[in-house]
Amino acid sequence: MIIKVENLTKIYKTYERGNTFREAVYSLFVRKPKYVEALKGISFNIEKGELLGFLGPNGAGKSTTLKVLTGILFPTDGKVDIMGYIPWKNRKKYVAHIGAVFGQKSQLLWDIPPIDAFYLNKAIYSIPDKSFKKTMDYMVDLLDVGDLIKKPTRLLSLGERMKFEFIMAMLHNPEIVFLDEPTIGLDVIAKDRIREFILQMNKEGVTFILTTHDLDDVERLAKRVIVINHGQTVFDNSIDALKNHLGDKKVLSVSTHSPLPSLEMPGILVKNKISEYNVELELDVAKLELNKFIDYINKSSTINDLSVQSLPIEDVMKDLYS
Amino acid sequence: MISAIKMHLQGIKTGLAVRMAYRADFIISAFIMLISEFFGPLLTYLIYNNEASLPGWSMYEVLLIQGVFLLSKGISFPFFFGIVWNTLDRVQNGTFDLLLIKPRSVLQMVIVTGFDSEDLGKLIGGLALTGIALYRLPRPGLSEWVAFIGLFVISLVVMFGFALILAGLGIVWIGNYRVYEIFSSIANFGMYPASIFSKSLQTVITSVIPVAMLGFIPASALLGKPYENTLYAVIISFMFLFASLLFWNTTLKKYTSSGG
């Protein structure tokens, strides 16, 4: 077990300001404290080498959890043990073993080439010359950015910059890497390259904790998913279990040669009846097996075309977020 | 220790590279920084050239105080005073967190990433002004030089204390760029001879907030007429540093418990 989180709680103290002019002036002198429970006792464990999707709607407590796990924030209560460290107590020693990529906060330096920022990181982490060069060359090669490394960061595209953000975060060979929206705003090709890089590094033993709203990222990368909402864990299981969370359902689009029979039967939920011959529906295969459904339609109306898809993961997320 | 020095040197190199990316802007900014610091010495020049004076002090003696004051700023501003703007900017735009995920003390990180090369203009100005004043004054002896160097280092200690307080305020008052005005309105008392101020003000600038240490006290030692309460001001300077370190750590703790 590389990460152990037990009953993590965080209560923020904020102040109510009010929205009218009178309330705003009043708040200059008297401020009413308000306590916000961002985390209400979440617990989970992560094994070494896992690639975990950490999901939740905006304001669910994801960032707070991530900040506690990276040693930025003190929790109000609860226990965290990461590689034997308590992040907020042994911060300096602990963070030498982790890396972080934030899609919305750059660690590179805007006006100078990425390689200069890498050298600053080398000095900060005291990375020996040999290991620095080896890791940098390897990652530069893997992400195919060799000809861009000496170009000022401000002249790079978002996708190119994000590749360098990954190198910057991993030059010191961290054992755990926290990713916060790493593919935000990227085109499909850049996303693919980044995802391949993450998978490759994960294969080499790096543990990743991925926070994202991009469900494609989750489906392509994560083997296990934790979903939190309102400061509590609402789901913690494999990605396959997540897909089947709403039951083993399929989305079907059916078109027939003659008018469709009655679809009012258990296991069928008509989503869109386009015409007498054409319908989109959701099939609960636990209640009505797929082959029985096909037999039923084919017998009465002869199938012309049929497509079967799994329930979109978005539907599962909507259910968990609600 | 060696790794810390290496890191600071790399920080300076990186800071210079960042500013050199726009050469013209760098040169103009450094020049403006220098000009803006010459208001005090210019005023002194005008006073003495209009048959007025600061009682007990010749023009070049006053210019020496102001040269030392500028020299103190010229070292502290590029090398560590940048923590004020660095902290303010980072807390406001959310990148202060990035410093907390580095295996160094936060203070070291704000210094390393806060090197401010434009302010090297102040250092050149300070060297020039001190040089000119010394050229026109009797040569100080060895003991004056030794006392001066010791007290000059303490002036940097006071500057560091100020930087910590202002940076700490930057964490509490998010985005309040007025903090620098607080500093300059207080610190400027240090570039005039303390004896021209009332007794109570003299007490404040030596025993409460030791700004007299920023220019006046080290320069007086170099001139061979040390200020009577120098030892007292030295002790207060270290207490000031201690209090500002405490303040910085308190505000930092506030940040890490509230998430900014």
Coordinates of C-alpha atoms in Angstrom, one line a residue:
Chain A
M1 CA 0.0 0.0 0.0
I2 CA 1.6 3.2 -1.1
I3 CA -1.2 5.6 0.0
K4 CA -3.4 5.2 3.0
V5 CA -6.2 7.8 3.7
E6 CA -8.4 7.4 6.7
N7 CA -11.3 9.5 7.6
L8 CA -10.0 12.7 6.0
T9 CA -11.9 15.8 7.1
K10 CA -11.4 19.4 6.2
I11 CA -13.5 22.3 7.4
Y12 CA -12.8 25.7 6.0
K13 CA -13.6 28.9 7.8
T14 CA -14.9 31.6 5.4
Y15 CA -16.7 34.8 5.9
E16 CA -20.1 35.9 4.6
R17 CA -19.9 39.1 2.7
G18 CA -23.5 39.8 1.6
N19 CA -24.4 41.2 -1.8
T20 CA -26.1 44.5 -1.2
F21 CA -24.1 47.7 -0.7
R22 CA -25.3 47.9 2.9
E23 CA -24.2 44.4 3.7
A24 CA -20.9 45.0 2.0
V25 CA -20.2 48.1 4.1
Y26 CA -21.4 46.2 7.2
S27 CA -19.0 43.4 6.5
L28 CA -16.1 45.8 6.6
F29 CA -16.6 46.0 10.3
V30 CA -18.4 42.8 11.4
R31 CA -17.7 39.6 9.6
K32 CA -19.9 36.6 10.1
P33 CA -17.9 33.4 10.0
K34 CA -19.2 30.5 8.0
Y35 CA -17.8 26.9 8.2
V36 CA -17.7 24.8 5.1
E37 CA -17.2 21.1 5.4
A38 CA -15.2 20.3 2.2
L39 CA -14.3 16.8 3.2
K40 CA -16.5 14.7 5.4
G41 CA -14.3 11.8 6.3
I42 CA -13.1 10.1 3.2
S43 CA -11.0 6.9 3.3
F44 CA -9.3 5.0 0.6
N45 CA -6.1 3.0 -0.1
I46 CA -4.0 3.0 -3.3
E47 CA -1.5 0.3 -4.3
K48 CA 1.9 0.9 -5.8
G49 CA 1.7 1.1 -9.6
E50 CA -2.0 1.9 -9.7
L51 CA -3.5 4.4 -12.2
L52 CA -6.4 5.8 -10.4
G53 CA -9.1 8.1 -11.7
F54 CA -10.2 10.5 -9.0
L55 CA -13.5 12.1 -10.1
G56 CA -16.2 14.3 -8.8
P57 CA -18.2 17.4 -9.9
N58 CA -16.9 20.9 -9.3
G59 CA -16.8 21.7 -5.6
A60 CA -17.0 18.0 -4.6
G61 CA -13.7 18.2 -2.6
K62 CA -11.3 16.9 -5.3
S63 CA -8.9 19.8 -5.1
T64 CA -9.0 19.8 -1.3
T65 CA -8.1 16.1 -1.3
L66 CA -5.3 16.6 -3.8
K67 CA -3.9 19.6 -1.8
V68 CA -3.8 17.5 1.4
L69 CA -2.2 14.6 -0.4
T70 CA 0.5 16.8 -1.9
G71 CA 1.3 18.5 1.4
I72 CA -0.1 21.9 0.5
L73 CA -2.9 21.9 3.0
F74 CA -3.4 20.7 6.6
P75 CA -6.5 18.6 7.1
T76 CA -8.9 19.3 10.0
D77 CA -8.9 15.6 11.0
G78 CA -8.0 12.2 9.7
K79 CA -4.9 10.2 8.8
V80 CA -2.8 10.1 5.7
D81 CA 0.2 7.9 5.2
I82 CA 2.0 8.1 1.9
M83 CA 5.2 6.0 1.6
G84 CA 5.6 6.3 5.4
Y85 CA 5.3 10.1 5.3
I86 CA 2.5 12.4 6.7
P87 CA 2.5 14.9 3.8
W88 CA 1.8 18.1 5.8
K89 CA 4.2 17.1 8.6
N90 CA 7.2 15.8 6.6
R91 CA 6.5 18.1 3.6
K92 CA 10.0 18.8 2.4
K93 CA 11.2 15.1 2.5
Y94 CA 7.9 13.8 1.2
V95 CA 7.5 16.0 -1.9
A96 CA 10.9 14.9 -3.2
H97 CA 9.1 11.6 -4.0
I98 CA 6.1 13.0 -5.8
G99 CA 5.4 15.0 -8.9
A100 CA 2.4 17.0 -10.0
V101 CA 1.0 18.3 -13.3
F102 CA -1.7 20.9 -13.2
G103 CA -3.4 21.6 -16.5
Q104 CA -4.2 25.1 -15.4
K105 CA -1.0 26.1 -13.6
S106 CA 2.2 26.0 -15.4
Q107 CA 5.5 25.1 -13.8
L108 CA 7.5 26.2 -16.9
L109 CA 8.8 29.7 -17.3
W110 CA 6.9 31.7 -19.9
D111 CA 9.7 33.7 -21.5
I112 CA 12.5 31.1 -21.6
P113 CA 12.9 27.7 -23.1
P114 CA 11.7 24.6 -21.2
I115 CA 15.3 23.4 -20.8
D116 CA 16.1 26.4 -18.6
A117 CA 13.2 25.6 -16.4
F118 CA 14.4 22.0 -16.2
Y119 CA 17.8 23.1 -15.0
L120 CA 16.2 25.1 -12.3
N121 CA 14.3 22.0 -11.2
K122 CA 17.5 20.1 -11.3
A123 CA 19.0 22.5 -8.8
I124 CA 15.9 22.5 -6.6
Y125 CA 15.7 18.7 -6.4
S126 CA 19.6 18.3 -6.4
I127 CA 19.3 15.8 -9.3
P128 CA 22.8 14.4 -10.2
D129 CA 24.0 15.4 -13.7
K130 CA 23.9 11.8 -15.1
S131 CA 20.5 10.9 -13.9
F132 CA 19.1 14.3 -15.0
K133 CA 20.4 13.9 -18.5
K134 CA 19.3 10.3 -18.8
T135 CA 15.7 11.0 -17.6
M136 CA 15.4 14.1 -19.7
D137 CA 16.6 12.5 -22.8
Y138 CA 14.4 9.5 -22.3
M139 CA 11.2 11.6 -21.8
V140 CA 12.1 14.1 -24.5
D141 CA 12.4 11.1 -26.9
L142 CA 9.2 9.5 -25.7
L143 CA 7.2 12.6 -26.2
D144 CA 9.1 13.5 -29.4
V145 CA 9.9 17.1 -28.4
G146 CA 13.6 17.2 -29.0
D147 CA 13.5 20.1 -31.5
L148 CA 11.4 22.2 -29.3
I149 CA 13.3 22.1 -26.0
K150 CA 15.3 25.3 -26.7
K151 CA 12.3 27.3 -28.0
P152 CA 10.9 29.9 -25.6
T153 CA 7.9 28.5 -23.8
R154 CA 5.6 31.3 -24.9
L155 CA 6.1 30.2 -28.6
L156 CA 4.9 26.6 -28.0
S157 CA 1.4 25.3 -28.6
L158 CA -0.7 24.2 -25.6
G159 CA -0.1 20.6 -26.5
E160 CA 3.7 21.1 -26.7
R161 CA 3.7 22.9 -23.5
M162 CA 1.8 20.2 -21.7
K163 CA 4.3 17.6 -22.8
F164 CA 7.1 19.7 -21.2
E165 CA 5.0 20.1 -18.1
F166 CA 5.1 16.3 -17.8
I167 CA 8.8 16.2 -18.2
M168 CA 9.2 19.1 -15.7
A169 CA 7.1 17.2 -13.1
M170 CA 9.0 13.9 -13.6
L171 CA 12.6 14.8 -14.0
H172 CA 13.3 13.7 -10.4
N173 CA 11.8 10.3 -11.0
P174 CA 8.9 10.6 -8.6
E175 CA 7.2 7.4 -7.4
I176 CA 3.7 9.0 -7.3
V177 CA 2.4 11.7 -9.8
F178 CA -0.7 13.7 -9.3
L179 CA -2.4 14.9 -12.4
D180 CA -5.0 17.6 -12.3
E181 CA -6.8 18.0 -15.6
P182 CA -3.7 17.2 -17.6
T183 CA -5.4 17.1 -21.0
I184 CA -7.6 20.2 -20.7
G185 CA -7.9 22.1 -24.0
L186 CA -5.7 19.7 -25.9
D187 CA -6.5 18.4 -29.4
V188 CA -7.1 14.6 -30.0
I189 CA -3.5 14.0 -31.2
A190 CA -1.9 15.7 -28.3
K191 CA -4.3 14.0 -25.9
D192 CA -3.3 10.6 -27.4
R193 CA 0.4 11.3 -27.0
I194 CA 0.0 12.4 -23.4
R195 CA -2.1 9.3 -22.6
E196 CA 0.4 7.0 -24.2
F197 CA 3.1 8.7 -22.1
I198 CA 1.1 8.2 -18.9
L199 CA 0.5 4.5 -19.7
Q200 CA 4.2 3.9 -20.5
M201 CA 5.4 5.6 -17.3
N202 CA 2.7 3.6 -15.3
K203 CA 4.0 0.4 -16.9
E204 CA 7.5 1.4 -15.6
G205 CA 6.0 1.5 -12.0
V206 CA 4.9 5.1 -11.5
T207 CA 1.7 5.5 -9.5
F208 CA -0.7 8.0 -11.0
I209 CA -3.6 9.8 -9.5
L210 CA -5.7 11.4 -12.2
T211 CA -8.2 14.1 -11.6
T212 CA -10.2 15.1 -14.6
H213 CA -13.6 15.9 -16.1
D214 CA -12.6 14.2 -19.4
L215 CA -14.3 10.8 -19.2
D216 CA -12.3 9.7 -22.2
D217 CA -9.2 10.1 -20.1
V218 CA -10.7 8.0 -17.4
E219 CA -11.9 5.2 -19.8
R220 CA -8.5 5.1 -21.6
L221 CA -6.3 5.3 -18.6
A222 CA -7.8 4.4 -15.2
K223 CA -8.1 0.9 -14.0
R224 CA -9.8 2.0 -10.8
V225 CA -12.0 5.0 -10.1
I226 CA -13.0 6.8 -7.0
V227 CA -15.8 9.3 -7.2
I228 CA -16.4 11.8 -4.5
N229 CA -19.4 14.1 -4.1
H230 CA -20.3 16.6 -1.3
G231 CA -17.1 15.7 0.4
Q232 CA -17.9 11.9 0.6
T233 CA -16.8 8.9 -1.4
V234 CA -19.8 7.7 -3.5
F235 CA -17.9 5.2 -5.6
D236 CA -14.7 3.2 -5.3
N237 CA -14.3 0.3 -7.7
S238 CA -12.9 -0.8 -11.0
I239 CA -13.6 1.1 -14.3
D240 CA -15.7 -1.9 -15.4
A241 CA -17.8 -1.8 -12.3
L242 CA -18.3 1.9 -12.9
K243 CA -19.6 1.2 -16.4
N244 CA -22.0 -1.3 -15.0
H245 CA -23.0 0.8 -12.1
L246 CA -26.5 1.5 -13.5
G247 CA -26.9 -2.2 -14.3
D248 CA -25.8 -4.1 -17.4
K249 CA -27.5 -1.9 -19.9
K250 CA -27.1 -1.4 -23.7
V251 CA -28.1 1.4 -25.9
L252 CA -29.7 0.1 -29.1
S253 CA -30.7 1.7 -32.4
V254 CA -33.0 -0.5 -34.4
S255 CA -34.5 -0.1 -37.8
T256 CA -36.9 -2.7 -39.4
H257 CA -38.6 -3.5 -42.7
S258 CA -42.1 -3.6 -41.3
P259 CA -43.6 -1.5 -38.4
L260 CA -42.1 -2.3 -35.0
P261 CA -44.1 -4.5 -32.5
S262 CA -45.1 -3.1 -29.1
L263 CA -42.1 -2.2 -27.0
E264 CA -43.9 -1.9 -23.7
M265 CA -42.3 -4.7 -21.8
P266 CA -39.9 -5.1 -18.8
G267 CA -36.2 -4.2 -19.6
I268 CA -37.0 -1.9 -22.5
L269 CA -36.9 1.9 -22.2
V270 CA -37.7 3.7 -25.4
K271 CA -35.5 6.8 -25.6
N272 CA -36.5 8.1 -29.0
K273 CA -39.1 6.7 -31.4
I274 CA -38.1 8.2 -34.7
S275 CA -40.7 6.4 -36.8
E276 CA -42.8 3.2 -37.0
Y277 CA -39.7 1.5 -38.3
N278 CA -37.0 3.2 -36.4
V279 CA -36.3 3.5 -32.6
E280 CA -33.6 4.2 -30.1
L281 CA -33.9 2.4 -26.8
E282 CA -32.1 1.3 -23.6
L283 CA -32.1 -2.4 -22.9
D284 CA -31.6 -3.8 -19.4
V285 CA -30.0 -7.2 -20.3
A286 CA -30.6 -8.5 -16.8
K287 CA -34.3 -8.3 -17.4
L288 CA -34.4 -9.1 -21.1
E289 CA -31.4 -10.8 -22.8
L290 CA -30.1 -9.3 -26.0
N291 CA -30.7 -12.4 -28.2
K292 CA -34.3 -12.7 -26.9
F293 CA -34.9 -9.0 -27.7
I294 CA -33.4 -9.5 -31.3
D295 CA -35.6 -12.6 -31.8
Y296 CA -38.7 -10.8 -30.7
I297 CA -38.1 -7.9 -33.1
N298 CA -36.9 -10.0 -36.0
K299 CA -39.9 -12.3 -35.8
S300 CA -42.5 -9.6 -36.2
S301 CA -40.7 -6.9 -38.2
T302 CA -37.4 -8.3 -39.7
I303 CA -34.4 -6.2 -38.6
N304 CA -32.9 -4.0 -41.3
D305 CA -30.2 -2.4 -39.2
L306 CA -29.1 -2.7 -35.6
S307 CA -26.4 -1.1 -33.5
V308 CA -25.6 -2.0 -29.9
Q309 CA -23.5 0.1 -27.6
S310 CA -22.7 0.2 -23.9
L311 CA -24.3 2.8 -21.8
P312 CA -22.3 6.0 -22.1
I313 CA -20.1 6.6 -19.0
E314 CA -21.6 10.1 -18.8
D315 CA -24.9 8.6 -17.8
V316 CA -23.2 6.8 -14.9
M317 CA -21.5 10.0 -13.8
K318 CA -24.6 12.1 -14.0
D319 CA -26.2 9.5 -11.7
L320 CA -23.3 9.6 -9.2
Y321 CA -23.0 13.4 -9.3
S322 CA -26.7 14.0 -8.7
Chain B
M1 CA 24.4 24.0 2.1
I2 CA 26.2 23.5 -1.2
S3 CA 23.0 22.4 -2.8
A4 CA 21.2 25.5 -1.5
I5 CA 23.9 27.8 -2.9
K6 CA 23.8 25.9 -6.3
M7 CA 20.0 26.3 -6.3
H8 CA 20.2 30.1 -5.6
L9 CA 22.8 30.6 -8.3
Q10 CA 20.6 28.7 -10.7
G11 CA 17.7 30.9 -9.6
I12 CA 19.8 34.0 -10.4
K13 CA 20.8 32.6 -13.8
T14 CA 17.2 31.8 -14.6
G15 CA 16.0 35.2 -13.4
L16 CA 18.5 36.9 -15.6
A17 CA 17.6 34.8 -18.6
V18 CA 13.9 35.6 -18.1
R19 CA 14.6 39.4 -18.1
M20 CA 17.1 39.2 -20.9
A21 CA 14.4 37.7 -23.1
Y22 CA 13.3 41.3 -23.7
R23 CA 16.6 43.2 -23.8
A24 CA 15.3 46.8 -24.4
D25 CA 12.7 46.4 -21.7
F26 CA 15.3 45.2 -19.3
I27 CA 17.7 48.1 -19.9
I28 CA 14.9 50.7 -19.8
S29 CA 13.4 49.2 -16.6
A30 CA 16.8 49.1 -14.9
F31 CA 17.4 52.7 -15.9
I32 CA 13.9 53.8 -14.6
M33 CA 14.5 51.9 -11.3
L34 CA 17.7 53.9 -10.9
I35 CA 16.2 57.3 -11.8
S36 CA 13.4 56.8 -9.4
E37 CA 15.9 56.3 -6.6
F38 CA 17.6 59.5 -7.2
F39 CA 14.8 61.7 -5.9
G40 CA 16.3 61.8 -2.4
P41 CA 19.9 62.7 -3.4
L42 CA 18.6 65.3 -5.8
L43 CA 16.6 66.9 -3.0
T44 CA 19.8 67.0 -0.9
Y45 CA 21.7 68.6 -3.7
L46 CA 19.0 71.3 -4.1
I47 CA 18.8 72.0 -0.4
Y48 CA 22.6 72.5 -0.1
N49 CA 22.7 74.6 -3.3
N50 CA 20.1 77.0 -2.0
E51 CA 22.1 77.9 1.0
A52 CA 20.2 75.6 3.3
S53 CA 21.5 72.5 5.1
L54 CA 20.7 69.7 7.4
P55 CA 22.3 71.0 10.7
G56 CA 25.6 69.2 11.6
W57 CA 25.9 67.4 8.2
S58 CA 27.7 68.4 5.1
M59 CA 26.2 67.7 1.7
Y60 CA 28.6 64.9 0.9
E61 CA 28.0 63.3 4.3
V62 CA 24.2 63.3 3.6
L63 CA 24.9 62.0 0.1
L64 CA 27.0 59.2 1.6
I65 CA 24.1 58.2 3.9
Q66 CA 21.8 58.1 0.8
G67 CA 24.4 56.2 -1.2
V68 CA 24.6 53.5 1.6
F69 CA 20.8 53.4 1.7
L70 CA 20.7 52.8 -2.0
L71 CA 23.5 50.3 -1.8
S72 CA 21.5 48.4 0.8
K73 CA 18.5 48.4 -1.4
G74 CA 20.7 47.6 -4.4
I75 CA 21.7 44.3 -2.8
S76 CA 18.5 43.4 -1.1
F77 CA 16.0 44.2 -3.9
P78 CA 17.5 42.0 -6.6
F79 CA 18.6 39.2 -4.4
F80 CA 15.8 38.7 -1.8
F81 CA 13.3 41.6 -1.7
G82 CA 11.6 40.1 -4.8
I83 CA 9.9 37.7 -2.4
V84 CA 7.3 40.5 -1.8
W85 CA 6.1 40.7 -5.4
N86 CA 6.7 37.0 -6.0
T87 CA 4.5 36.0 -3.0
L88 CA 1.8 38.6 -3.9
D89 CA 1.6 37.4 -7.5
R90 CA 1.7 33.8 -6.7
V91 CA -0.9 33.9 -4.0
Q92 CA -3.2 35.9 -6.2
N93 CA -2.9 33.7 -9.3
G94 CA -2.8 30.4 -7.4
T95 CA 0.8 29.4 -8.3
F96 CA 2.0 29.7 -4.7
D97 CA 1.0 26.1 -4.3
L98 CA 3.6 25.1 -6.8
L99 CA 6.3 26.2 -4.4
L100 CA 4.9 24.0 -1.7
I101 CA 5.4 20.9 -3.7
K102 CA 9.2 21.5 -4.0
P103 CA 11.5 19.8 -1.5
R104 CA 12.8 23.1 0.0
S105 CA 11.6 25.6 2.5
V106 CA 8.9 27.9 1.1
L107 CA 11.1 30.9 2.0
Q108 CA 14.0 29.5 0.0
M109 CA 11.6 28.9 -2.9
V110 CA 10.2 32.4 -3.0
I111 CA 13.7 33.8 -2.9
V112 CA 15.0 31.5 -5.7
T113 CA 12.0 32.2 -7.9
G114 CA 11.9 35.9 -7.0
F115 CA 15.3 37.2 -8.2
D116 CA 14.6 40.6 -9.6
S117 CA 17.4 41.6 -12.0
E118 CA 15.9 45.0 -12.9
D119 CA 16.8 46.2 -9.4
L120 CA 20.5 45.7 -10.2
G121 CA 20.2 49.3 -11.4
K122 CA 19.8 50.3 -7.7
L123 CA 23.1 48.5 -7.0
I124 CA 24.9 50.4 -9.7
G125 CA 23.4 53.7 -8.5
G126 CA 24.3 52.9 -4.9
L127 CA 27.9 52.1 -5.8
A128 CA 28.2 55.3 -7.9
L129 CA 26.6 57.6 -5.2
T130 CA 28.7 56.1 -2.4
G131 CA 31.8 56.4 -4.5
I132 CA 31.2 60.0 -5.4
A133 CA 30.5 61.0 -1.8
L134 CA 33.5 59.1 -0.4
Y135 CA 35.8 60.8 -3.0
R136 CA 34.8 64.2 -1.7
L137 CA 35.1 63.2 2.0
P138 CA 38.2 62.5 4.2
R139 CA 39.3 58.8 3.8
P140 CA 37.9 56.5 6.5
G141 CA 40.4 54.4 8.5
L142 CA 40.4 50.6 8.8
S143 CA 38.3 50.5 12.0
E144 CA 35.7 52.7 10.3
W145 CA 35.5 50.3 7.4
V146 CA 35.2 47.3 9.6
A147 CA 32.4 48.9 11.7
F148 CA 30.7 50.0 8.4
I149 CA 30.8 46.5 6.9
G150 CA 29.4 44.9 10.0
L151 CA 26.6 47.5 10.2
F152 CA 25.9 47.3 6.5
V153 CA 25.3 43.5 6.9
I154 CA 22.9 44.3 9.6
S155 CA 21.1 46.8 7.3
L156 CA 20.5 43.8 5.0
V157 CA 19.1 41.9 8.0
V158 CA 16.6 44.8 8.5
M159 CA 15.8 44.8 4.8
F160 CA 15.2 41.0 5.0
G161 CA 12.9 41.5 8.0
F162 CA 10.9 44.1 6.0
A163 CA 10.7 41.7 3.0
L164 CA 9.3 39.0 5.2
I165 CA 6.7 41.2 6.8
L166 CA 5.5 42.5 3.4
A167 CA 5.5 39.1 1.8
G168 CA 3.5 37.8 4.8
L169 CA 1.0 40.6 4.3
G170 CA 0.8 39.5 0.7
I171 CA -0.5 36.2 1.9
V172 CA -3.1 37.7 4.2
W173 CA -4.2 40.7 2.0
I174 CA -4.5 38.9 -1.3
G175 CA -3.5 41.1 -4.2
N176 CA -2.7 44.2 -2.2
Y177 CA 0.2 45.9 -4.1
R178 CA 0.1 48.8 -1.7
V179 CA 2.2 47.0 0.8
Y180 CA 5.3 48.4 -0.9
E181 CA 4.1 52.0 -0.1
I182 CA 4.0 51.1 3.6
F183 CA 7.7 50.0 3.3
S184 CA 8.9 53.0 1.4
S185 CA 7.1 55.6 3.5
I186 CA 8.8 54.1 6.7
A187 CA 12.1 53.1 5.2
N188 CA 12.8 56.6 3.7
F189 CA 13.5 57.9 7.2
G190 CA 16.7 55.8 7.0
M191 CA 18.2 58.0 4.3
Y192 CA 18.6 61.1 6.5
P193 CA 20.6 61.8 9.6
A194 CA 18.6 60.8 12.6
S195 CA 19.6 64.0 14.4
I196 CA 17.4 66.1 12.2
F197 CA 14.3 64.3 13.6
S198 CA 12.6 64.9 16.9
K199 CA 13.7 62.8 19.9
S200 CA 10.6 60.6 19.8
L201 CA 10.9 59.9 16.1
Q202 CA 14.6 59.1 16.6
T203 CA 13.5 56.5 19.2
V204 CA 11.0 55.0 16.7
I205 CA 13.5 54.6 13.9
T206 CA 16.2 53.1 16.0
S207 CA 14.3 51.2 18.7
V208 CA 10.9 50.2 17.3
I209 CA 11.3 49.8 13.5
P210 CA 15.1 50.1 13.0
V211 CA 15.1 51.9 9.7
A212 CA 17.9 54.2 10.7
M213 CA 20.0 51.0 10.2
L214 CA 19.3 51.0 6.5
G215 CA 21.5 54.0 5.7
F216 CA 22.2 56.4 8.5
I217 CA 23.8 54.2 11.1
P218 CA 26.3 52.3 8.8
A219 CA 27.2 55.6 7.0
S220 CA 27.8 57.4 10.3
A221 CA 30.2 54.7 11.3
L222 CA 32.1 55.1 8.0
L223 CA 32.2 58.8 8.6
G224 CA 33.8 58.3 12.0
K225 CA 31.0 59.8 13.9
P226 CA 29.0 56.8 15.0
Y227 CA 25.5 57.2 16.3
E228 CA 25.3 57.0 20.1
N229 CA 22.6 54.3 20.2
T230 CA 24.2 52.0 17.6
L231 CA 24.6 49.0 19.8
Y232 CA 21.0 49.3 20.9
A233 CA 19.9 49.5 17.3
V234 CA 21.9 46.4 16.4
I235 CA 20.0 44.4 19.1
I236 CA 16.7 45.8 17.9
S237 CA 17.5 44.9 14.3
F238 CA 17.9 41.2 15.3
M239 CA 14.7 41.3 17.3
F240 CA 13.0 42.8 14.3
L241 CA 14.3 39.9 12.1
F242 CA 13.1 37.4 14.6
A243 CA 9.6 39.0 14.8
S244 CA 9.3 39.2 11.1
L245 CA 10.3 35.5 10.7
L246 CA 7.6 34.7 13.3
F247 CA 5.1 36.8 11.3
W248 CA 6.0 35.1 8.0
N249 CA 5.7 31.6 9.5
T250 CA 2.3 32.5 11.0
T251 CA 0.9 33.8 7.7
L252 CA 2.3 30.7 5.9
K253 CA 0.6 28.5 8.4
K254 CA -2.6 30.4 7.8
Y255 CA -2.2 29.7 4.0
T256 CA -1.6 26.0 4.5
S257 CA -4.6 25.6 6.7
S258 CA -7.0 27.6 4.5
G259 CA -5.7 26.7 1.1
G260 CA -5.0 30.3 0.1

